[in-house]
Short mmCIF file of C-alpha atoms and ligand atoms in Angstrom, two decimals:
data_model
loop_
_atom_site.label_atom_id
_atom_site.label_comp_id
_atom_site.label_asym_id
_atom_site.label_seq_id
_atom_site.Cartn_x
_atom_site.Cartn_y
_atom_site.Cartn_z
CA MET W 1 -64.97 -58.79 -32.26
CA PRO W 2 -68.06 -59.73 -34.41
CA THR W 3 -67.47 -60.24 -38.02
CA ASP W 4 -71.21 -59.32 -38.99
CA PRO W 5 -70.83 -55.96 -40.64
CA SER W 6 -74.11 -55.03 -39.19
CA PHE W 7 -72.69 -55.08 -35.43
CA ALA W 8 -69.92 -53.14 -36.81
CA SER W 9 -72.10 -50.22 -37.90
CA PHE W 10 -74.33 -50.66 -35.10
CA HIS W 11 -71.09 -50.20 -32.70
CA SER W 12 -70.03 -47.11 -34.44
CA ASN W 13 -73.42 -45.12 -34.69
CA PHE W 14 -73.91 -46.49 -30.79
CA PHE W 15 -70.36 -44.28 -30.31
CA SER W 16 -71.10 -41.54 -32.22
CA TYR W 17 -74.37 -41.28 -30.50
CA ASN W 18 -72.58 -40.78 -27.51
CA THR W 19 -70.11 -38.74 -28.59
CA MET W 20 -71.63 -36.18 -30.52
CA THR W 21 -72.06 -33.55 -28.05
CA VAL W 22 -71.40 -29.52 -27.61
CA ASP W 23 -67.94 -29.07 -26.56
CA LYS W 24 -67.92 -27.64 -23.32
CA THR W 25 -64.91 -25.62 -23.46
CA ASN W 26 -66.63 -23.32 -26.03
CA ASN W 27 -67.78 -19.88 -25.13
CA TYR W 28 -71.77 -20.60 -25.97
CA GLY W 29 -73.81 -18.86 -23.31
CA PHE W 30 -75.85 -20.33 -20.70
CA GLY W 31 -79.09 -20.91 -22.82
CA THR W 32 -77.12 -22.25 -26.10
CA HIS W 33 -75.32 -25.29 -23.55
CA ALA W 34 -78.88 -25.83 -22.11
CA ILE W 35 -80.48 -26.64 -25.38
CA HIS W 36 -77.49 -28.65 -26.82
CA ALA W 37 -75.42 -30.00 -24.54
CA GLY W 38 -75.88 -34.00 -23.95
CA ALA W 39 -78.44 -33.48 -27.18
CA PRO W 40 -77.13 -35.58 -29.96
CA ILE W 41 -79.01 -35.92 -33.07
CA ASP W 42 -79.55 -39.68 -33.27
CA PRO W 43 -77.39 -40.96 -36.23
CA THR W 44 -80.09 -43.71 -37.30
CA THR W 45 -82.95 -42.39 -37.35
CA GLY W 46 -82.05 -38.52 -37.23
CA ALA W 47 -84.15 -37.91 -34.53
CA VAL W 48 -83.77 -34.14 -33.20
CA ILE W 49 -84.96 -35.45 -29.92
CA GLU W 50 -82.96 -38.44 -27.97
CA PRO W 51 -85.19 -41.67 -27.69
CA ILE W 52 -86.09 -43.13 -24.15
CA SER W 53 -83.83 -46.00 -24.27
CA LEU W 54 -85.79 -48.47 -21.62
CA SER W 55 -83.58 -51.45 -22.24
CA THR W 56 -82.36 -52.71 -18.94
CA THR W 57 -79.57 -54.81 -20.30
CA PHE W 58 -77.43 -54.62 -23.41
CA ALA W 59 -75.98 -57.35 -25.88
CA GLN W 60 -72.38 -58.46 -25.61
CA SER W 61 -70.15 -59.84 -28.51
CA GLU W 62 -68.29 -62.09 -26.59
CA PRO W 63 -68.54 -62.17 -22.94
CA SER W 64 -67.34 -59.40 -21.01
CA LYS W 65 -67.49 -57.12 -24.19
CA PRO W 66 -70.59 -55.36 -24.83
CA LEU W 67 -71.20 -53.95 -28.14
CA GLY W 68 -71.08 -50.30 -27.05
CA ILE W 69 -70.62 -48.77 -24.01
CA TYR W 70 -73.15 -49.97 -21.67
CA GLU W 71 -74.21 -53.24 -19.98
CA TYR W 72 -76.69 -52.87 -17.18
CA SER W 73 -79.19 -50.05 -17.01
CA ARG W 74 -78.19 -49.51 -13.04
CA SER W 75 -74.53 -49.00 -13.90
CA ALA W 76 -75.30 -46.53 -16.48
CA ASN W 77 -78.21 -45.75 -19.36
CA PRO W 78 -77.94 -43.39 -22.60
CA ASN W 79 -81.08 -40.68 -21.26
CA ARG W 80 -78.98 -40.85 -17.69
CA ASP W 81 -75.69 -40.26 -19.26
CA ASN W 82 -76.92 -37.48 -21.55
CA PHE W 83 -78.59 -35.59 -19.00
CA GLU W 84 -75.84 -36.00 -16.80
CA LEU W 85 -73.50 -34.36 -19.55
CA ALA W 86 -76.17 -31.38 -19.93
CA VAL W 87 -76.06 -30.75 -15.88
CA ALA W 88 -72.40 -31.04 -16.22
CA THR W 89 -71.95 -28.26 -18.45
CA LEU W 90 -74.35 -25.94 -17.20
CA GLU W 91 -73.01 -26.21 -13.49
CA LYS W 92 -69.52 -25.82 -15.15
CA ALA W 93 -68.17 -29.22 -13.79
CA ARG W 94 -66.40 -32.20 -14.95
CA TYR W 95 -68.54 -34.95 -13.89
CA ALA W 96 -72.26 -34.89 -12.73
CA LEU W 97 -74.08 -38.02 -11.46
CA ALA W 98 -78.20 -38.28 -11.69
CA LEU W 99 -80.08 -40.15 -8.75
CA SER W 100 -82.97 -41.26 -7.70
CA SER W 101 -84.17 -38.02 -5.62
CA GLY W 102 -82.50 -35.35 -3.62
CA SER W 103 -82.48 -36.83 -0.48
CA ALA W 104 -80.80 -40.39 -2.35
CA THR W 105 -78.15 -37.57 -3.23
CA THR W 106 -77.50 -36.17 0.16
CA ALA W 107 -77.63 -39.71 1.53
CA LEU W 108 -74.95 -41.09 -0.71
CA ILE W 109 -72.75 -38.08 0.00
CA VAL W 110 -73.15 -39.03 3.57
CA GLN W 111 -72.92 -42.75 2.98
CA SER W 112 -69.11 -42.38 1.39
CA LEU W 113 -67.73 -40.96 4.36
CA LYS W 114 -65.90 -42.90 7.15
CA ILE W 115 -67.22 -44.34 10.35
CA GLY W 116 -66.75 -42.09 12.79
CA SER W 117 -66.64 -38.52 10.58
CA HIS W 118 -68.37 -35.64 11.38
CA ILE W 119 -70.28 -33.02 9.44
CA VAL W 120 -70.56 -29.28 10.02
CA SER W 121 -74.10 -28.19 8.74
CA GLY W 122 -75.75 -24.73 8.12
CA GLY W 123 -78.71 -24.25 10.50
CA ASP W 124 -81.84 -24.08 8.51
CA VAL W 125 -81.13 -26.69 6.08
CA TYR W 126 -84.10 -28.48 4.03
CA GLY W 127 -86.19 -30.56 6.54
CA GLY W 128 -85.13 -33.74 4.93
CA THR W 129 -81.30 -33.14 4.95
CA HIS W 130 -81.76 -32.52 8.43
CA ARG W 131 -83.75 -35.25 9.08
CA TYR W 132 -81.40 -37.79 7.04
CA PHE W 133 -78.18 -36.01 9.12
CA THR W 134 -79.81 -36.57 12.42
CA GLN W 135 -81.87 -39.92 12.11
CA VAL W 136 -80.13 -41.89 10.00
CA GLY W 137 -76.12 -40.33 9.32
CA ASN W 138 -75.75 -41.11 13.18
CA THR W 139 -76.48 -44.62 13.20
CA HIS W 140 -73.79 -45.18 10.97
CA GLY W 141 -71.34 -43.23 13.17
CA VAL W 142 -71.63 -40.14 11.40
CA GLU W 143 -72.28 -36.89 13.33
CA THR W 144 -73.87 -33.84 12.53
CA THR W 145 -72.87 -30.33 13.98
CA PHE W 146 -75.78 -27.79 13.05
CA VAL W 147 -74.30 -24.13 13.52
CA LYS W 148 -76.22 -20.63 12.57
CA ASP W 149 -73.70 -19.06 10.18
CA LEU W 150 -71.39 -21.09 8.59
CA ALA W 151 -69.02 -17.64 7.36
CA GLN W 152 -69.07 -16.72 10.99
CA ASP W 153 -68.81 -19.88 12.88
CA LEU W 154 -67.28 -22.66 10.97
CA GLU W 155 -63.71 -21.97 12.17
CA GLY W 156 -64.87 -23.02 16.15
CA ALA W 157 -66.89 -26.20 14.79
CA LEU W 158 -64.35 -27.97 12.84
CA ARG W 159 -62.91 -31.35 14.13
CA PRO W 160 -60.02 -33.48 13.41
CA GLU W 161 -62.43 -35.78 12.13
CA THR W 162 -64.68 -33.43 10.32
CA ALA W 163 -64.93 -34.72 6.80
CA LEU W 164 -67.75 -32.84 5.07
CA VAL W 165 -68.79 -29.02 5.66
CA TRP W 166 -72.92 -28.94 3.99
CA LEU W 167 -74.21 -25.68 2.68
CA GLU W 168 -77.17 -24.37 1.34
CA THR W 169 -77.18 -20.53 0.26
CA PRO W 170 -79.96 -19.64 0.09
CA SER W 171 -81.06 -21.20 3.26
CA ASN W 172 -84.70 -22.34 3.78
CA PRO W 173 -87.46 -20.57 4.34
CA THR W 174 -85.80 -17.48 5.49
CA LEU W 175 -82.83 -16.92 2.91
CA SER W 176 -80.23 -15.86 4.15
CA VAL W 177 -77.40 -15.86 1.68
CA THR W 178 -73.61 -17.60 2.74
CA ASP W 179 -70.68 -16.51 0.85
CA ILE W 180 -69.37 -19.71 -0.04
CA SER W 181 -65.83 -18.75 -1.07
CA ARG W 182 -65.51 -17.38 2.08
CA VAL W 183 -66.07 -20.89 3.66
CA ALA W 184 -64.11 -22.57 1.09
CA GLU W 185 -60.92 -20.34 2.01
CA ILE W 186 -61.83 -21.38 6.19
CA ILE W 187 -61.53 -24.95 4.77
CA LYS W 188 -58.67 -24.92 2.50
CA GLN W 189 -56.71 -23.01 5.30
CA TRP W 190 -58.04 -25.84 8.12
CA ASN W 191 -56.80 -28.85 5.36
CA GLU W 192 -53.97 -26.95 4.84
CA LYS W 193 -52.67 -26.51 8.43
CA ASN W 194 -54.34 -30.12 9.63
CA GLY W 195 -53.16 -32.25 6.87
CA SER W 196 -57.28 -32.89 6.57
CA SER W 197 -59.67 -33.18 3.37
CA VAL W 198 -62.27 -31.67 4.36
CA ILE W 199 -64.77 -30.89 1.43
CA LEU W 200 -67.27 -28.67 0.65
CA ALA W 201 -70.91 -29.63 -0.60
CA VAL W 202 -73.27 -26.83 -1.37
CA ASP W 203 -77.08 -27.53 -1.93
CA ASN W 204 -77.89 -25.48 -5.12
CA THR W 205 -81.27 -26.60 -5.39
CA PHE W 206 -83.05 -22.95 -4.44
CA LEU W 207 -81.08 -21.03 -7.40
CA SER W 208 -79.91 -23.69 -9.74
CA PRO W 209 -77.09 -23.28 -11.87
CA TYR W 210 -78.77 -20.44 -14.04
CA ILE W 211 -78.03 -18.12 -11.23
CA LEU W 212 -75.02 -19.88 -9.35
CA ASN W 213 -72.43 -22.52 -9.64
CA PRO W 214 -70.89 -23.16 -6.54
CA LEU W 215 -67.60 -25.16 -7.76
CA SER W 216 -66.70 -21.74 -9.05
CA HIS W 217 -66.60 -19.95 -6.15
CA GLY W 218 -64.74 -23.18 -4.33
CA ALA W 219 -66.97 -25.87 -3.56
CA ASP W 220 -66.10 -29.59 -4.10
CA VAL W 221 -69.53 -30.89 -4.93
CA VAL W 222 -72.79 -29.42 -5.68
CA VAL W 223 -76.15 -31.11 -4.94
CA HIS W 224 -79.37 -30.69 -6.77
CA SER W 225 -83.41 -31.67 -6.04
CA ILE W 226 -83.69 -31.98 -9.61
CA THR W 227 -87.58 -32.41 -8.24
CA LYS W 228 -87.64 -28.39 -8.28
CA TYR W 229 -85.99 -25.93 -10.82
CA ILE W 230 -83.94 -28.42 -13.02
CA ASN W 231 -86.90 -30.36 -14.11
CA GLY W 232 -89.32 -27.41 -13.26
CA HIS W 233 -92.53 -29.29 -14.18
CA SER W 234 -93.67 -31.04 -10.91
CA ASP W 235 -93.41 -33.83 -12.37
CA VAL W 236 -90.22 -35.88 -11.58
CA VAL W 237 -88.42 -36.59 -8.34
CA GLY W 238 -84.89 -36.65 -8.79
CA GLY W 239 -81.34 -35.53 -7.93
CA VAL W 240 -78.18 -34.80 -9.02
CA LEU W 241 -74.69 -33.81 -8.02
CA ALA W 242 -71.41 -32.20 -9.95
CA THR W 243 -67.80 -32.16 -9.24
CA ASN W 244 -64.50 -31.64 -10.72
CA SER W 245 -62.89 -34.21 -8.35
CA ASP W 246 -62.09 -37.33 -10.00
CA GLU W 247 -61.44 -38.71 -6.90
CA LEU W 248 -65.01 -37.74 -5.57
CA HIS W 249 -66.47 -38.89 -8.62
CA ASP W 250 -65.18 -42.29 -8.70
CA ARG W 251 -66.07 -42.79 -5.28
CA PHE W 252 -69.77 -41.57 -5.47
CA ARG W 253 -70.05 -43.22 -8.85
CA PHE W 254 -68.94 -46.76 -7.40
CA LEU W 255 -71.43 -45.89 -4.53
CA GLN W 256 -74.30 -44.99 -6.61
CA ASN W 257 -74.08 -48.34 -8.66
CA ALA W 258 -73.97 -50.88 -5.22
CA ILE W 259 -76.53 -49.10 -3.77
CA GLY W 260 -78.49 -48.90 -6.88
CA SER W 261 -80.66 -45.08 -6.24
CA VAL W 262 -80.65 -44.38 -9.90
CA PRO W 263 -83.45 -42.54 -11.51
CA ALA W 264 -85.46 -43.91 -14.36
CA PRO W 265 -84.86 -43.40 -18.07
CA PHE W 266 -88.31 -42.11 -18.53
CA ASP W 267 -87.34 -39.30 -15.64
CA SER W 268 -83.51 -38.69 -16.84
CA TRP W 269 -85.29 -37.74 -20.60
CA LEU W 270 -87.97 -35.60 -18.63
CA ALA W 271 -85.58 -34.20 -16.32
CA HIS W 272 -83.38 -32.90 -19.75
CA ARG W 273 -86.28 -31.87 -21.34
CA GLY W 274 -87.10 -29.51 -18.31
CA LEU W 275 -83.60 -28.71 -18.24
CA LYS W 276 -83.60 -27.01 -21.81
CA THR W 277 -85.73 -24.21 -20.61
CA LEU W 278 -84.32 -23.48 -17.07
CA HIS W 279 -82.88 -20.36 -18.12
CA LEU W 280 -85.84 -18.73 -19.71
CA ARG W 281 -87.83 -20.18 -16.46
CA VAL W 282 -85.55 -18.90 -13.97
CA ARG W 283 -85.40 -15.62 -15.58
CA GLN W 284 -88.81 -14.98 -15.57
CA ALA W 285 -89.83 -16.26 -12.15
CA SER W 286 -86.78 -14.17 -10.69
CA THR W 287 -88.19 -10.97 -12.31
CA SER W 288 -91.78 -11.66 -10.99
CA ALA W 289 -90.33 -12.50 -7.69
CA GLN W 290 -88.00 -9.10 -7.59
CA LYS W 291 -91.72 -7.31 -8.49
CA ILE W 292 -93.45 -9.10 -5.78
CA ALA W 293 -91.13 -8.97 -2.81
CA GLU W 294 -90.78 -4.84 -3.40
CA TYR W 295 -95.06 -4.61 -3.64
CA LEU W 296 -94.70 -6.87 -0.15
CA SER W 297 -92.00 -4.69 1.65
CA GLN W 298 -93.76 -1.68 1.28
CA HIS W 299 -97.32 -2.85 2.49
CA GLU W 300 -98.50 -2.29 5.81
CA ALA W 301 -99.97 -5.67 6.37
CA VAL W 302 -96.36 -7.19 5.92
CA LEU W 303 -93.52 -7.25 8.49
CA ALA W 304 -91.01 -8.40 7.22
CA VAL W 305 -89.81 -9.51 3.52
CA ASN W 306 -86.86 -12.10 2.89
CA TYR W 307 -85.68 -11.96 -0.36
CA PRO W 308 -82.23 -12.08 -2.08
CA GLY W 309 -82.72 -9.13 -4.76
CA LEU W 310 -83.79 -6.92 -2.47
CA LYS W 311 -81.25 -4.02 -1.72
CA SER W 312 -82.50 -4.00 2.05
CA HIS W 313 -81.16 -8.01 2.52
CA ALA W 314 -78.81 -8.30 4.79
CA ASN W 315 -76.45 -10.28 2.25
CA HIS W 316 -77.42 -8.13 -0.31
CA ALA W 317 -73.29 -7.49 -1.16
CA VAL W 318 -73.02 -11.37 -1.17
CA VAL W 319 -75.88 -11.63 -4.01
CA VAL W 320 -74.22 -8.98 -5.89
CA LYS W 321 -70.76 -10.84 -6.08
CA GLN W 322 -71.98 -14.44 -6.29
CA HIS W 323 -75.42 -14.57 -8.25
CA ARG W 324 -75.87 -14.15 -12.09
CA ASP W 325 -76.80 -10.17 -12.87
CA GLY W 326 -77.54 -9.98 -8.97
CA LEU W 327 -80.51 -12.07 -9.78
CA GLY W 328 -82.78 -12.95 -6.46
CA GLY W 329 -84.14 -16.18 -7.63
CA GLY W 330 -87.81 -17.29 -7.55
CA MET W 331 -87.86 -17.72 -3.56
CA ILE W 332 -89.40 -15.21 -1.42
CA SER W 333 -90.62 -15.45 2.53
CA PHE W 334 -92.63 -12.78 4.57
CA ARG W 335 -94.29 -12.46 7.75
CA ILE W 336 -97.70 -11.29 7.50
CA LYS W 337 -99.71 -8.96 10.30
CA GLY W 338 -102.22 -10.75 12.24
CA GLY W 339 -100.20 -13.85 13.55
CA ALA W 340 -100.97 -17.66 12.68
CA ALA W 341 -104.73 -16.86 11.71
CA ALA W 342 -103.62 -14.17 9.37
CA ALA W 343 -100.96 -16.90 7.72
CA SER W 344 -103.59 -19.18 7.22
CA ALA W 345 -106.38 -17.03 5.62
CA PHE W 346 -103.72 -15.63 3.26
CA THR W 347 -102.33 -18.64 1.89
CA SER W 348 -106.14 -20.25 1.87
CA THR W 349 -107.05 -17.06 -0.62
CA THR W 350 -104.52 -16.71 -3.39
CA LYS W 351 -106.15 -18.08 -6.18
CA LEU W 352 -102.60 -18.15 -8.50
CA PHE W 353 -100.57 -19.53 -5.80
CA THR W 354 -101.65 -22.58 -4.98
CA LEU W 355 -100.97 -23.95 -1.39
CA ALA W 356 -98.94 -26.51 -1.80
CA GLU W 357 -95.25 -27.95 -0.12
CA SER W 358 -92.70 -27.93 -2.93
CA LEU W 359 -91.06 -25.04 -5.14
CA GLY W 360 -89.68 -24.49 -8.75
CA GLY W 361 -92.08 -25.44 -10.61
CA ILE W 362 -93.37 -23.31 -13.45
CA GLU W 363 -96.78 -22.75 -11.37
CA SER W 364 -96.47 -20.68 -8.45
CA LEU W 365 -97.03 -22.21 -5.04
CA ILE W 366 -97.62 -20.78 -1.48
CA GLU W 367 -97.19 -22.23 2.26
CA VAL W 368 -97.09 -21.84 5.59
CA PRO W 369 -93.26 -23.22 6.71
CA ALA W 370 -94.36 -23.66 10.66
CA VAL W 371 -96.93 -25.94 9.90
CA MET W 372 -96.00 -27.59 6.77
CA THR W 373 -92.56 -28.09 5.15
CA HIS W 374 -90.96 -27.05 8.95
CA GLY W 375 -93.69 -28.33 11.06
CA GLY W 376 -91.61 -31.34 12.61
CA ILE W 377 -89.00 -28.90 14.04
CA PRO W 378 -89.61 -27.81 17.57
CA LYS W 379 -91.01 -24.05 17.87
CA ALA W 380 -87.88 -22.90 19.50
CA GLU W 381 -85.46 -24.14 17.27
CA ARG W 382 -88.20 -23.14 14.53
CA GLU W 383 -88.35 -19.75 15.96
CA SER W 384 -84.58 -19.06 16.24
CA ASN W 385 -83.95 -19.59 12.47
CA GLY W 386 -86.60 -16.72 11.79
CA VAL W 387 -89.54 -19.35 11.20
CA TYR W 388 -92.60 -17.88 12.63
CA ASP W 389 -96.42 -19.23 13.09
CA ASP W 390 -96.73 -15.71 10.72
CA LEU W 391 -93.90 -16.31 7.94
CA ILE W 392 -95.30 -17.33 4.81
CA ARG W 393 -92.95 -19.09 1.87
CA VAL W 394 -93.53 -18.24 -1.88
CA SER W 395 -92.54 -19.61 -4.83
CA VAL W 396 -92.77 -17.81 -7.86
CA GLY W 397 -93.77 -19.82 -11.05
CA ILE W 398 -93.56 -18.61 -14.77
CA GLU W 399 -97.34 -17.48 -15.16
CA GLU W 400 -97.87 -13.24 -16.15
CA THR W 401 -96.03 -11.07 -13.47
CA GLU W 402 -99.35 -8.77 -13.68
CA ASP W 403 -101.43 -11.67 -12.55
CA LEU W 404 -99.49 -12.49 -9.91
CA LEU W 405 -99.16 -9.19 -8.17
CA GLU W 406 -102.49 -8.75 -8.54
CA ASP W 407 -103.75 -12.07 -6.80
CA ILE W 408 -101.05 -11.05 -4.06
CA LYS W 409 -103.11 -7.53 -3.96
CA GLU W 410 -106.35 -9.04 -3.45
CA ALA W 411 -105.34 -11.32 -0.94
CA LEU W 412 -103.70 -9.12 1.08
CA GLU W 413 -106.67 -6.75 0.92
CA LYS W 414 -109.00 -9.19 1.91
CA VAL W 415 -106.93 -10.65 4.70
CA ALA W 416 -106.59 -7.05 5.99
CA ASN W 417 -110.67 -6.63 6.16
C1 LIG C 1 -87.06 -30.37 -2.28
C2 LIG C 1 -85.08 -30.76 -1.71
C3 LIG C 1 -84.24 -31.72 -1.43
C4 LIG C 1 -84.71 -32.97 -1.49
O1 LIG C 1 -84.75 -33.41 -2.76
P1 LIG C 1 -86.06 -34.72 -3.20
O2 LIG C 1 -85.74 -34.35 -4.63
O3 LIG C 1 -87.43 -34.15 -2.39
O4 LIG C 1 -85.44 -35.60 -2.06
C5 LIG C 1 -83.28 -31.32 -0.94
N1 LIG C 1 -82.46 -29.78 -0.62
C6 LIG C 1 -83.64 -29.04 -0.75
C7 LIG C 1 -82.97 -27.55 -0.87
C8 LIG C 1 -85.02 -28.99 -1.48
O5 LIG C 1 -85.44 -28.06 -1.59
#
């Protein structure tokens, strides 16, 4: 170790910087953890908000003896570490790993599987996930079977070489809800009977850790596109996964360092800043979405409404069991009378709901999946999953509820006339 005292004091500051964290095991509520987890006071300046650490490399006192815990920023970076600690705390996980996008997160999990492995996936998963499974995973010797409803169809789809079950709840864009503990139980029985080690990954992007913690319901890995609710301000593309398994975490961290799919320090910092208001944003979006869904349900120009918070939702009992306070989240989809033309006219008429892809931001967005996010899926397959030409998907933002309702009302009136 160096004898220069400034080295030693830097060293100890460095460590306190990284260890002054909220105790994850204490009883604070979600919002308190969201603000404080992974958010130490900077010991050298007293800054309440962590500095952005742009350095790609970190000094060493002797060869292979770094001064602190960092060596090179692909392997680990202070901003990424703090963000990961915050996500792990909110997902009630031991570990989290942040990546350069949600898609890179999916890719990392698939790349961790052996050649010849088999995946069983829910049917209406995110388009990019479907694309990765069918056009990339297969070229690396990993085959995927899609089933309509994992809780019902999983047992018949499992094979000796199955390594991963992929579940998205609520599904996109029809918002059907799957009972995670039911799926986890089927996998557990299969693993015990066959000596297998099939793992369950849940994409929790649509609800965020505020509404659902999949690991608490038996999932092995939880996955997010940070781009959506976690960052929440439509200005970062990123992904994160979380797990309680030492073995999975080691495997994923090793692979990420080898592949290099890491987020920039600034993006990690921004996503962490966004995460601090997750509970406020998701609660507000969910409250407005509930009112909008109820309004749409009774409107004569609307054929059907998909929203987990409605008592009429097919899996409402699972919603009540699985979601915090039975919250339905910020996403709604509905079918409008008048076909594709009406869907196009409506989504071009709203003033506060911007016609755009993506979701989970502070601003409200609206889109027509059949010709936008889900345009790449053949019509017959799309319609068998409920994605008709007249289906409209809404991401409810955090503007005032009354203003959003008024915007929907006015647009429906204009299109109906
Ligand atoms: C957006 C999204 C992804 C992909 O995330 P990117 O950050 O865009 O790569 C994965 N799953 C779901 C449910 C998504 O909405």
